[in-house]
mmCIF file of C-alpha atoms and ligand atoms in Angstrom:
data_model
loop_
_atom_site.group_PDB
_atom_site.id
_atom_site.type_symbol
_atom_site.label_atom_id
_atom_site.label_comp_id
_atom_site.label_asym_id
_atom_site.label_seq_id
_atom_site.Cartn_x
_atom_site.Cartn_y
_atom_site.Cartn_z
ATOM 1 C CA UNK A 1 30.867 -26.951 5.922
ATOM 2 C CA UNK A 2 27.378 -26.909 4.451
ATOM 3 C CA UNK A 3 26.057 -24.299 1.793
ATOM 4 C CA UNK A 4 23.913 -22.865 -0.214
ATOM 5 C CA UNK A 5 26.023 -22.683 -3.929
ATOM 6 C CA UNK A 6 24.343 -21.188 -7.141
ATOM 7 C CA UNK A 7 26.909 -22.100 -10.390
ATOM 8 C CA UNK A 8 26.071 -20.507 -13.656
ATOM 9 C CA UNK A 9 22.234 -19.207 -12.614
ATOM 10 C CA UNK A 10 20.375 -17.579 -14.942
ATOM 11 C CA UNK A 11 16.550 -16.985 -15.788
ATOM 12 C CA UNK A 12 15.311 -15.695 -18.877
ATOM 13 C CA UNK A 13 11.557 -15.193 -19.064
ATOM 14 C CA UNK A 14 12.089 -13.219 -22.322
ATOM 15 C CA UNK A 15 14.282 -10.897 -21.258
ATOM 16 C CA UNK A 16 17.366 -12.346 -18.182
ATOM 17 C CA UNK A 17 15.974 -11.537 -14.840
ATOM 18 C CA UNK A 18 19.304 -13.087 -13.633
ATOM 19 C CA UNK A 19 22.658 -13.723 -15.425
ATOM 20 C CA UNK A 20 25.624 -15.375 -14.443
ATOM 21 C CA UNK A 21 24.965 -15.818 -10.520
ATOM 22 C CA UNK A 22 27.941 -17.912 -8.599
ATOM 23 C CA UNK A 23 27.529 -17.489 -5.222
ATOM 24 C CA UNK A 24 28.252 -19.695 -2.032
ATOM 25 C CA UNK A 25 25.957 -18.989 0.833
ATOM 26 C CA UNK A 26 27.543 -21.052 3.743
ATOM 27 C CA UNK A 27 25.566 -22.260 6.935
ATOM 28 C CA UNK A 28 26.034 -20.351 9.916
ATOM 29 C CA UNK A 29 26.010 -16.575 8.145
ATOM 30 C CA UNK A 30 23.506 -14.120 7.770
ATOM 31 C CA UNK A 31 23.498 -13.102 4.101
ATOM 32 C CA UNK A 32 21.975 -9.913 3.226
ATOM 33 C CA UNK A 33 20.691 -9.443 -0.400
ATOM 34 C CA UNK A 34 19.998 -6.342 -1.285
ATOM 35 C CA UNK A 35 19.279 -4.309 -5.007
ATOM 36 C CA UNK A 36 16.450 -2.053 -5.917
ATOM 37 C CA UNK A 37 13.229 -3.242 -6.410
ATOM 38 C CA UNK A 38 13.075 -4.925 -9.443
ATOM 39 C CA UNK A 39 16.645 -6.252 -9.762
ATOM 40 C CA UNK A 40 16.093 -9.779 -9.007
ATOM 41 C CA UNK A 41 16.212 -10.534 -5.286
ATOM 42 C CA UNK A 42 12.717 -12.354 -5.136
ATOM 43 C CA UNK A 43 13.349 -14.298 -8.399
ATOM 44 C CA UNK A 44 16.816 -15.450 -6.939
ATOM 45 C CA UNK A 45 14.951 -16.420 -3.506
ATOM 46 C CA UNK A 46 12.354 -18.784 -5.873
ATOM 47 C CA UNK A 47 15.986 -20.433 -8.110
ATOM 48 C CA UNK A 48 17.316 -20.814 -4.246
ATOM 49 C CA UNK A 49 14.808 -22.734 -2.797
ATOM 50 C CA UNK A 50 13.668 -24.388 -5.445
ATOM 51 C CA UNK A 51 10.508 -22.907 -6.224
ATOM 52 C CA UNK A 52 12.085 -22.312 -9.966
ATOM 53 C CA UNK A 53 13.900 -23.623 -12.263
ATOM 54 C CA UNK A 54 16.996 -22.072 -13.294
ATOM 55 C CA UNK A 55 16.959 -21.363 -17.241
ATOM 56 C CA UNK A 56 20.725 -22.272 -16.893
ATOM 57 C CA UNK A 57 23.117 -23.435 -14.086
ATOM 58 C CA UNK A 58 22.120 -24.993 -10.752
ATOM 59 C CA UNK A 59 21.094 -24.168 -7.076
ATOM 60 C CA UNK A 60 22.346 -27.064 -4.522
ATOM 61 C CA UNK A 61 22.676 -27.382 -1.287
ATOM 62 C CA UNK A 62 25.535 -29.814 -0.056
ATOM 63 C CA UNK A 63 25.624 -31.158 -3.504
ATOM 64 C CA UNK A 64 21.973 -31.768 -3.654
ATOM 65 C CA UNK A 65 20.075 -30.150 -6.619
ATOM 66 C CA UNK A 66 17.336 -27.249 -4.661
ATOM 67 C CA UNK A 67 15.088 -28.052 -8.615
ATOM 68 C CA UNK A 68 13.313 -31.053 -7.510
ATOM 69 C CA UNK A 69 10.985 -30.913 -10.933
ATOM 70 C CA UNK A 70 7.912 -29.983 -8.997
ATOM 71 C CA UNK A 71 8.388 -26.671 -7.707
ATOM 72 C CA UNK A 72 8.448 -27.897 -4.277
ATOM 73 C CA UNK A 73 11.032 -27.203 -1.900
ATOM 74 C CA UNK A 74 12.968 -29.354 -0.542
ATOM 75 C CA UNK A 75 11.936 -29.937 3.270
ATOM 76 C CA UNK A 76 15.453 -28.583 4.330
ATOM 77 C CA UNK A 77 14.047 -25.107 3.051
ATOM 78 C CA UNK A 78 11.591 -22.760 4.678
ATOM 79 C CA UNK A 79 10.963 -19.366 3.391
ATOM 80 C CA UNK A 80 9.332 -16.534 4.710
ATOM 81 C CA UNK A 81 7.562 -14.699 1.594
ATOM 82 C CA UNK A 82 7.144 -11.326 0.633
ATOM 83 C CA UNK A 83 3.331 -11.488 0.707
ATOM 84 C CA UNK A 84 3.830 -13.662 3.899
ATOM 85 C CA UNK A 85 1.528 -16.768 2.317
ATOM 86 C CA UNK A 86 -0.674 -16.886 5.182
ATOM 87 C CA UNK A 87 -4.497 -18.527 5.378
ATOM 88 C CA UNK A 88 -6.202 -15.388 6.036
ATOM 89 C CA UNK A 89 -8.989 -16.874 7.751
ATOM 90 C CA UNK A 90 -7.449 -19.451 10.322
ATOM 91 C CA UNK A 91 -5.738 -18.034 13.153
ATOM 92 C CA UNK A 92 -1.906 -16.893 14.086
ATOM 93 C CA UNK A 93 -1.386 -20.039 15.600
ATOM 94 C CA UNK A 94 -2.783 -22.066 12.968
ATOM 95 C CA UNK A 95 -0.969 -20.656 10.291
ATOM 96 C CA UNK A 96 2.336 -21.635 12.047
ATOM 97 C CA UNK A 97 1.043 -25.128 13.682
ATOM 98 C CA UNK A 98 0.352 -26.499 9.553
ATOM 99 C CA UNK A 99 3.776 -25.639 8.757
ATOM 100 C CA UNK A 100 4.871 -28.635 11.481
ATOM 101 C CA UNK A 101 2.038 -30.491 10.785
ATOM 102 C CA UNK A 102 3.520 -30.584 7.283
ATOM 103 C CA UNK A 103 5.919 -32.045 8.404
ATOM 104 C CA UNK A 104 4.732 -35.228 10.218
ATOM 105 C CA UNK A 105 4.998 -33.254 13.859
ATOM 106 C CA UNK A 106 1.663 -33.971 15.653
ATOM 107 C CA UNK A 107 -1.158 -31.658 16.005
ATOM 108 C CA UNK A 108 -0.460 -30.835 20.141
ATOM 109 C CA UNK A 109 3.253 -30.574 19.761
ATOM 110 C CA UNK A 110 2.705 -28.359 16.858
ATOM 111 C CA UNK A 111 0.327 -25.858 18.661
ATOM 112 C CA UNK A 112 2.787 -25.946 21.420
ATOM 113 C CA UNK A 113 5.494 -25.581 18.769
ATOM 114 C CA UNK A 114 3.646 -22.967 17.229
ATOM 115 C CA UNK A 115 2.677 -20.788 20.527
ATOM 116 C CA UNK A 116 6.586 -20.711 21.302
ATOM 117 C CA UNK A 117 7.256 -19.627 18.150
ATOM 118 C CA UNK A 118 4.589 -16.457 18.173
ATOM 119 C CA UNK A 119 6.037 -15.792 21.273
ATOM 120 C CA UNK A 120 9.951 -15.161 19.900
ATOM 121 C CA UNK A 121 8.001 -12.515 17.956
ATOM 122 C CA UNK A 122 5.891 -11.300 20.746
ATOM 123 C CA UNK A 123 2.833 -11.639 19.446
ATOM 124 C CA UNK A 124 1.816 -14.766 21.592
ATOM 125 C CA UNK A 125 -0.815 -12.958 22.612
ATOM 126 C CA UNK A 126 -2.511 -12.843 19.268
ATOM 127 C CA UNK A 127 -2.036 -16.833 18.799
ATOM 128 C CA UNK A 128 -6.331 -17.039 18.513
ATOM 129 C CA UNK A 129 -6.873 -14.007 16.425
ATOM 130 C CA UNK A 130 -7.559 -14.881 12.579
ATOM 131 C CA UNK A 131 -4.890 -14.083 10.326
ATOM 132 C CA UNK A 132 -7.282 -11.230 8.347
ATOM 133 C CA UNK A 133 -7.345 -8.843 11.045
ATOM 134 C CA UNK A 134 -3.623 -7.961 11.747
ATOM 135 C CA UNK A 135 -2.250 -5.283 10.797
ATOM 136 C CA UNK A 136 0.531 -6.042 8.352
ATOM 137 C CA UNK A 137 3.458 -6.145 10.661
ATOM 138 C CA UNK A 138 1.724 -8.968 12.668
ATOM 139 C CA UNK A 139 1.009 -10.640 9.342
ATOM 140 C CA UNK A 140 4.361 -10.289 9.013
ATOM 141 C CA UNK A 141 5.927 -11.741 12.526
ATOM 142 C CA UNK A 142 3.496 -14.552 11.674
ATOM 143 C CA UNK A 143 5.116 -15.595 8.883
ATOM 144 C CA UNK A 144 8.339 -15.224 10.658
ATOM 145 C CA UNK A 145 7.643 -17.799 13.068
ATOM 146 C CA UNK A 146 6.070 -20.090 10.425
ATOM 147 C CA UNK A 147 9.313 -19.954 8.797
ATOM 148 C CA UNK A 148 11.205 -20.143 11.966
ATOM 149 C CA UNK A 149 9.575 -22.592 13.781
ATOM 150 C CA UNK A 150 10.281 -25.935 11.249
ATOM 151 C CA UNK A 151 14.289 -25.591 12.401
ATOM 152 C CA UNK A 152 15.432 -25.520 8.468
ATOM 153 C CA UNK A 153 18.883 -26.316 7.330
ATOM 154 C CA UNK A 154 18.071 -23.113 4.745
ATOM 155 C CA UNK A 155 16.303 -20.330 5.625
ATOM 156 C CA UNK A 156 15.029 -17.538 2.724
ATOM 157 C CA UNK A 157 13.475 -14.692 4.031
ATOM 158 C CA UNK A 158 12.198 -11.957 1.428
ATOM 159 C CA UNK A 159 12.107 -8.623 2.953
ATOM 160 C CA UNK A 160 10.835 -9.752 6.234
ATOM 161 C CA UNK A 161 11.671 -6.468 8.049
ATOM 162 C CA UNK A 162 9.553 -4.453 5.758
ATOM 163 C CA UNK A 163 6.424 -3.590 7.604
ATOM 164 C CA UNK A 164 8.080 -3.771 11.475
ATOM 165 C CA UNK A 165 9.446 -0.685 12.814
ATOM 166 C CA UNK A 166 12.637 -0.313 14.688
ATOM 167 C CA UNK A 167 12.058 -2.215 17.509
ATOM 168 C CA UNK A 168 10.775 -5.155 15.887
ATOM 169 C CA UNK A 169 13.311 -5.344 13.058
ATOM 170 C CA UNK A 170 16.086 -5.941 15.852
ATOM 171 C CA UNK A 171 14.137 -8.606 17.065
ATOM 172 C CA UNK A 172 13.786 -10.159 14.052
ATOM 173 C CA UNK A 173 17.345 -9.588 13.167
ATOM 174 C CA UNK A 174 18.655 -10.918 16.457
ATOM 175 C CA UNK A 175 15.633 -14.254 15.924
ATOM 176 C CA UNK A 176 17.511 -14.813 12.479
ATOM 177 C CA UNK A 177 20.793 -14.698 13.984
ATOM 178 C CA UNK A 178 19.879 -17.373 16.400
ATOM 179 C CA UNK A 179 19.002 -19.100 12.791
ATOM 180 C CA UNK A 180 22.665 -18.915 11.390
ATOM 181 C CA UNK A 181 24.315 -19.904 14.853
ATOM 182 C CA UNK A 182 22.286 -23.155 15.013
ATOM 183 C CA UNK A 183 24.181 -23.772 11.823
ATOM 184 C CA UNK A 184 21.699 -22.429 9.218
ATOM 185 C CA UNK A 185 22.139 -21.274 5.765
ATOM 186 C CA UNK A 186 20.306 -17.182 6.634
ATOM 187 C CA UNK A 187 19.522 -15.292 3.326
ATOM 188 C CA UNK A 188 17.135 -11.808 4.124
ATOM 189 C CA UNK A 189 16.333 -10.054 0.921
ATOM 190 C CA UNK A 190 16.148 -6.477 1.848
ATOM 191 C CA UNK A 191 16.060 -2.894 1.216
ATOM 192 C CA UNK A 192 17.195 -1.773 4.421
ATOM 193 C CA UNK A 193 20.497 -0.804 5.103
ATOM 194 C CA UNK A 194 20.041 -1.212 8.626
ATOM 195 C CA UNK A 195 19.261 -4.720 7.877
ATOM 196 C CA UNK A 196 22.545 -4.582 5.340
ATOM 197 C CA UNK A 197 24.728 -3.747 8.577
ATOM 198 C CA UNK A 198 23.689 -5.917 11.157
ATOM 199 C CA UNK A 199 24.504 -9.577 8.882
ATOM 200 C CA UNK A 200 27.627 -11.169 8.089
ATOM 201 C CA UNK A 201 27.418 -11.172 4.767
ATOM 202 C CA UNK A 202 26.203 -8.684 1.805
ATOM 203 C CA UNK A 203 25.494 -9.529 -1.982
ATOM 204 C CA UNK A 204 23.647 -7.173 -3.969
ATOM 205 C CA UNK A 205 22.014 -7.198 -7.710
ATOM 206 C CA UNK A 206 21.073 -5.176 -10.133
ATOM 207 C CA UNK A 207 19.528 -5.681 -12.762
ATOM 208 C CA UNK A 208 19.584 -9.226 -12.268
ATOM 209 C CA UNK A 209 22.995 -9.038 -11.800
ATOM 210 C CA UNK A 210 25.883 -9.294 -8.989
ATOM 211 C CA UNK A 211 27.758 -6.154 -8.562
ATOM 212 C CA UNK A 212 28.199 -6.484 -4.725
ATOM 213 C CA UNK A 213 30.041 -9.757 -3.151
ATOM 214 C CA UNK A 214 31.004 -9.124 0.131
ATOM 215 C CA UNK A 215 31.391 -12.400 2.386
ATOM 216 C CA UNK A 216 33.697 -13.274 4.841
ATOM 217 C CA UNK A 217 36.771 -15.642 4.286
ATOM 218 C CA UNK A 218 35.836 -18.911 5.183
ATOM 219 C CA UNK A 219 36.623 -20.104 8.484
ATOM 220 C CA UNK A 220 40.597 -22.004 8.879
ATOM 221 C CA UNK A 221 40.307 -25.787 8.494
ATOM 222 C CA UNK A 222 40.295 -26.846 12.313
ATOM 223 C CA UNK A 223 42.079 -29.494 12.958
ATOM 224 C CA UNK A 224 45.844 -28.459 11.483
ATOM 225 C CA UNK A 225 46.521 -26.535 15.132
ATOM 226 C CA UNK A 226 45.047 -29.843 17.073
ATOM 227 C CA UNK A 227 47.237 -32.423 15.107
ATOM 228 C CA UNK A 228 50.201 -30.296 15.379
ATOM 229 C CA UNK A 229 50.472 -30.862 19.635
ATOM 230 C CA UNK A 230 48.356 -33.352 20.256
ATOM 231 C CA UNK A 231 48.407 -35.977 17.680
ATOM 232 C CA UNK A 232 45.622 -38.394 17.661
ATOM 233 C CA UNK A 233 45.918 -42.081 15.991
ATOM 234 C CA UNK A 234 44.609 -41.951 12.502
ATOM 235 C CA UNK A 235 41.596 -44.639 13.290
ATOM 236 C CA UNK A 236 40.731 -42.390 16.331
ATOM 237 C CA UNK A 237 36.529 -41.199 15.522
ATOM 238 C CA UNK A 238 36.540 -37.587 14.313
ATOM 239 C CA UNK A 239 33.741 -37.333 16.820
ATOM 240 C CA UNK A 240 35.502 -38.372 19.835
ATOM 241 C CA UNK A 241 34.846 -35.701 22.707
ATOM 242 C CA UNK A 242 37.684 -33.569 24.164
ATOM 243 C CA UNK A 243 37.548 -33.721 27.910
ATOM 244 C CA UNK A 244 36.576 -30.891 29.354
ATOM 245 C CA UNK A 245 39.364 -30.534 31.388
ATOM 246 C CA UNK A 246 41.857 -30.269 29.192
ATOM 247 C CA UNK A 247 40.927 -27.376 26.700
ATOM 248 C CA UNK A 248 43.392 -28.280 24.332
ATOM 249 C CA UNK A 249 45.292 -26.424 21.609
ATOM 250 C CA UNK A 250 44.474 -22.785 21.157
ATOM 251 C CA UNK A 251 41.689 -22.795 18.175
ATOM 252 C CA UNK A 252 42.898 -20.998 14.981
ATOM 253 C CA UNK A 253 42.590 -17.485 15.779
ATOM 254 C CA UNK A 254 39.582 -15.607 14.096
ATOM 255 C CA UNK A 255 40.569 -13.174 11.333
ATOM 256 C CA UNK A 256 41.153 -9.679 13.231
ATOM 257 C CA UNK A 257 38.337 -7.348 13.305
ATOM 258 C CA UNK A 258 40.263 -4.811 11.094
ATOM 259 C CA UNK A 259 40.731 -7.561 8.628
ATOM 260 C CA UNK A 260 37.431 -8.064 8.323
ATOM 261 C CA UNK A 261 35.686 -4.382 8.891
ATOM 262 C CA UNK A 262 31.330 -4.690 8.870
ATOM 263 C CA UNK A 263 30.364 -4.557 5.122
ATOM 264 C CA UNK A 264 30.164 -0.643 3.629
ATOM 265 C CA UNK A 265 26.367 0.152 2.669
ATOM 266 C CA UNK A 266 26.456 1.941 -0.732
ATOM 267 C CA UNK A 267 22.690 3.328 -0.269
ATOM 268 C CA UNK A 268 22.610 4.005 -4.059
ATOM 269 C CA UNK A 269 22.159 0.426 -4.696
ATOM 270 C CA UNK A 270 19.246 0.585 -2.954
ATOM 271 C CA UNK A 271 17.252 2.786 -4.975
ATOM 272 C CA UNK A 272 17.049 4.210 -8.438
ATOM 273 C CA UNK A 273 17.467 7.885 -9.640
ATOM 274 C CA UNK A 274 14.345 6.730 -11.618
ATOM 275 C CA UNK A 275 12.623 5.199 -8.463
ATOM 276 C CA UNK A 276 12.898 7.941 -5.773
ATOM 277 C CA UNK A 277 10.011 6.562 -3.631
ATOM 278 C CA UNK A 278 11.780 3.662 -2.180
ATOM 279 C CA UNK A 279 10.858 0.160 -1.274
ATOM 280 C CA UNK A 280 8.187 -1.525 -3.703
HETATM 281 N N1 ADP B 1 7.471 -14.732 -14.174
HETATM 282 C C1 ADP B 1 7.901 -13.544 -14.585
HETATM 283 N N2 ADP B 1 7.766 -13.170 -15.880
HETATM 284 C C2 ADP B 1 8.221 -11.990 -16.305
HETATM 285 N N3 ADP B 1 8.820 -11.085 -15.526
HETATM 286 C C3 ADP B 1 8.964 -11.377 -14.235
HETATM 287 C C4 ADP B 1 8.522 -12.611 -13.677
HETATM 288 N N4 ADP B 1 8.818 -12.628 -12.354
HETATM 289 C C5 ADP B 1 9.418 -11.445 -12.099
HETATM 290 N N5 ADP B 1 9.503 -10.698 -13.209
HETATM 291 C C6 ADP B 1 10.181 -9.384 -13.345
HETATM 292 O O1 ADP B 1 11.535 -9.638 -13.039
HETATM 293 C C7 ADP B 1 12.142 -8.550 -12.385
HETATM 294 C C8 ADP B 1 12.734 -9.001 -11.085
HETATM 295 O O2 ADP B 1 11.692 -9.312 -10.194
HETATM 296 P P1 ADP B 1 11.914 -9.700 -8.678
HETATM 297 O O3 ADP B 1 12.794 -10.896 -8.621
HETATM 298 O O4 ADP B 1 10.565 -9.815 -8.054
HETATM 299 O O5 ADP B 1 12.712 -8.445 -8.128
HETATM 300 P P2 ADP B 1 12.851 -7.869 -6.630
HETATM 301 O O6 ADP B 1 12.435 -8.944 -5.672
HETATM 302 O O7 ADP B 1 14.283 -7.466 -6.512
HETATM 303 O O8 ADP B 1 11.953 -6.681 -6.547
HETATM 304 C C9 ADP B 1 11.040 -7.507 -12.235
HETATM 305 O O9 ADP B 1 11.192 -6.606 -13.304
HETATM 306 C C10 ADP B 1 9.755 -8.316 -12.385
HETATM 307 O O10 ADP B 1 8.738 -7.526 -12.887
HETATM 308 MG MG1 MG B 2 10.975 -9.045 -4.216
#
């Protein structure tokens, strides 16, 4: 199964801003990563996507090293940035259509592309409106759907709930769900607990370090339970359909819900007793 794997990462700009990070991030989870401001989360994001450079250890993705020695991602990366990286003075739908013109879609397919993906965030409407005049939690749905739109293999989002308010944050939790079931890798820095609860998964840092790694066992190797009643010749493709008729062996059953309760929230790692004012 694909992922996301960190091995050693640290980054010293003077002093660590991350030590010793292992992690495995696999494709079709929502990861929450939370820690007080300060402790890391963005600078992990950059090491992730390959924005930065590790000072030690490696970021890869299915082997492949995120560092590409430019500071460019690679194109199976989108992020969706803190300070949302818009143009502020083309429009909503702009903004999104360059991030498919990017990559090689054409200019009507990318409005179209782009107009779809405003409307996930309901804020079609405002498609023609220049980027400088929203408010900033429709700065902040725009960047969403920039992110969103391009169909990436990894998806980083840093705090991307920050500015919405309830209603909206479900939305964009259940639009970055749809994200991990089409088989992406879903990180969403956050301060939220809310946010927290509703993923799969929860890491947290502090001061640039992990004290929180809570992630669901990895899912049973599938085809024991096949093999076992209905045993296939060895040349047979792996990708040979299963008729539909037949269902076939029951699949390995998933992990009981008591086995695997929703991650506890420890809302003291979300703030310090120095830092009573909450998110940065
Ligand atoms: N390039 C840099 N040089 C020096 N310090 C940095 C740099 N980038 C971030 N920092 C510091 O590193 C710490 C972690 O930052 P960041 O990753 O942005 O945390 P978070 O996203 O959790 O708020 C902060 O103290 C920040 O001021
Ligand atoms: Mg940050």
């Amino acid at each position: 199964m694909s992922a996301l794997r960190l091995t050693g990462v640290s980054y010293v700009v003077g002093r660590p801003l991350l030590e010793g990070i292992d992690l495995e991030l696999r494709a079709g989870r929502l990861t929450a990563l939370s820690g007080p401001s300060g402790s890391g989360k963005t600078t992990l994001l950059s090491i992730a996507g390959g924005l930065l450079e590790p000072t030690t250890g490696t970021a890869s993705y299915d082997g492949a090293p995120m560092w590409l020695g430019t500071g460019d991602p690679r194109p199976e990366v989108a992020f969706v940035l803190q300070v949302y990286g818009l143009v502020p003075i083309l429009s909503a739908r702009e903004n999104v259509s360059i991030a498919l013109r990017a990559r090689g879609v054409e200019p009507a397919e990318a409005d179209e592309r782009a107009e779809a993906a405003l409307a996930r965030f309901s804020i079609a409407d405002l498609g023609d409106r220049q980027v400088e005049e929203l408010s900033g939690g429709q700065m902040q749905r725009v960047a969403l759907a920039r992110g969103l739109c391009v169909g990436a293999q990894v998806l980083l989002a840093d705090e991307p709930t920050s500015e919405l308010d309830e209603g909206n944050r479900g939305l964009v939790l259940a639009e970055l769900r749809r994200e991990a079931e089409r088989g992406a890798v879903v990180v969403v820095a956050t301060h939220d607990p809310a946010v927290v609860e509703a993923c799969d998964d929860h890491v947290a840092l502090d001061e640039g370090r992990l004290v929180r790694v809570d992630i669901g066992p990895a899912p049973a190797p599938e085809p024991a339970a096949a093999q076992a009643t209905a045993p296939a010749p060895a040349a047979a493709p792996v990708t040979e359909p299963v008729p539909a008729a037949d269902p076939g062996p029951e699949p390995a059953p998933e992990p009981a819900p008591e086995q695997r309760p929703a991650p506890e929230v420890d809302h003291a790692l979300f703030r310090r007793p120095s830092d009573p004012s909450g998110p940065a």
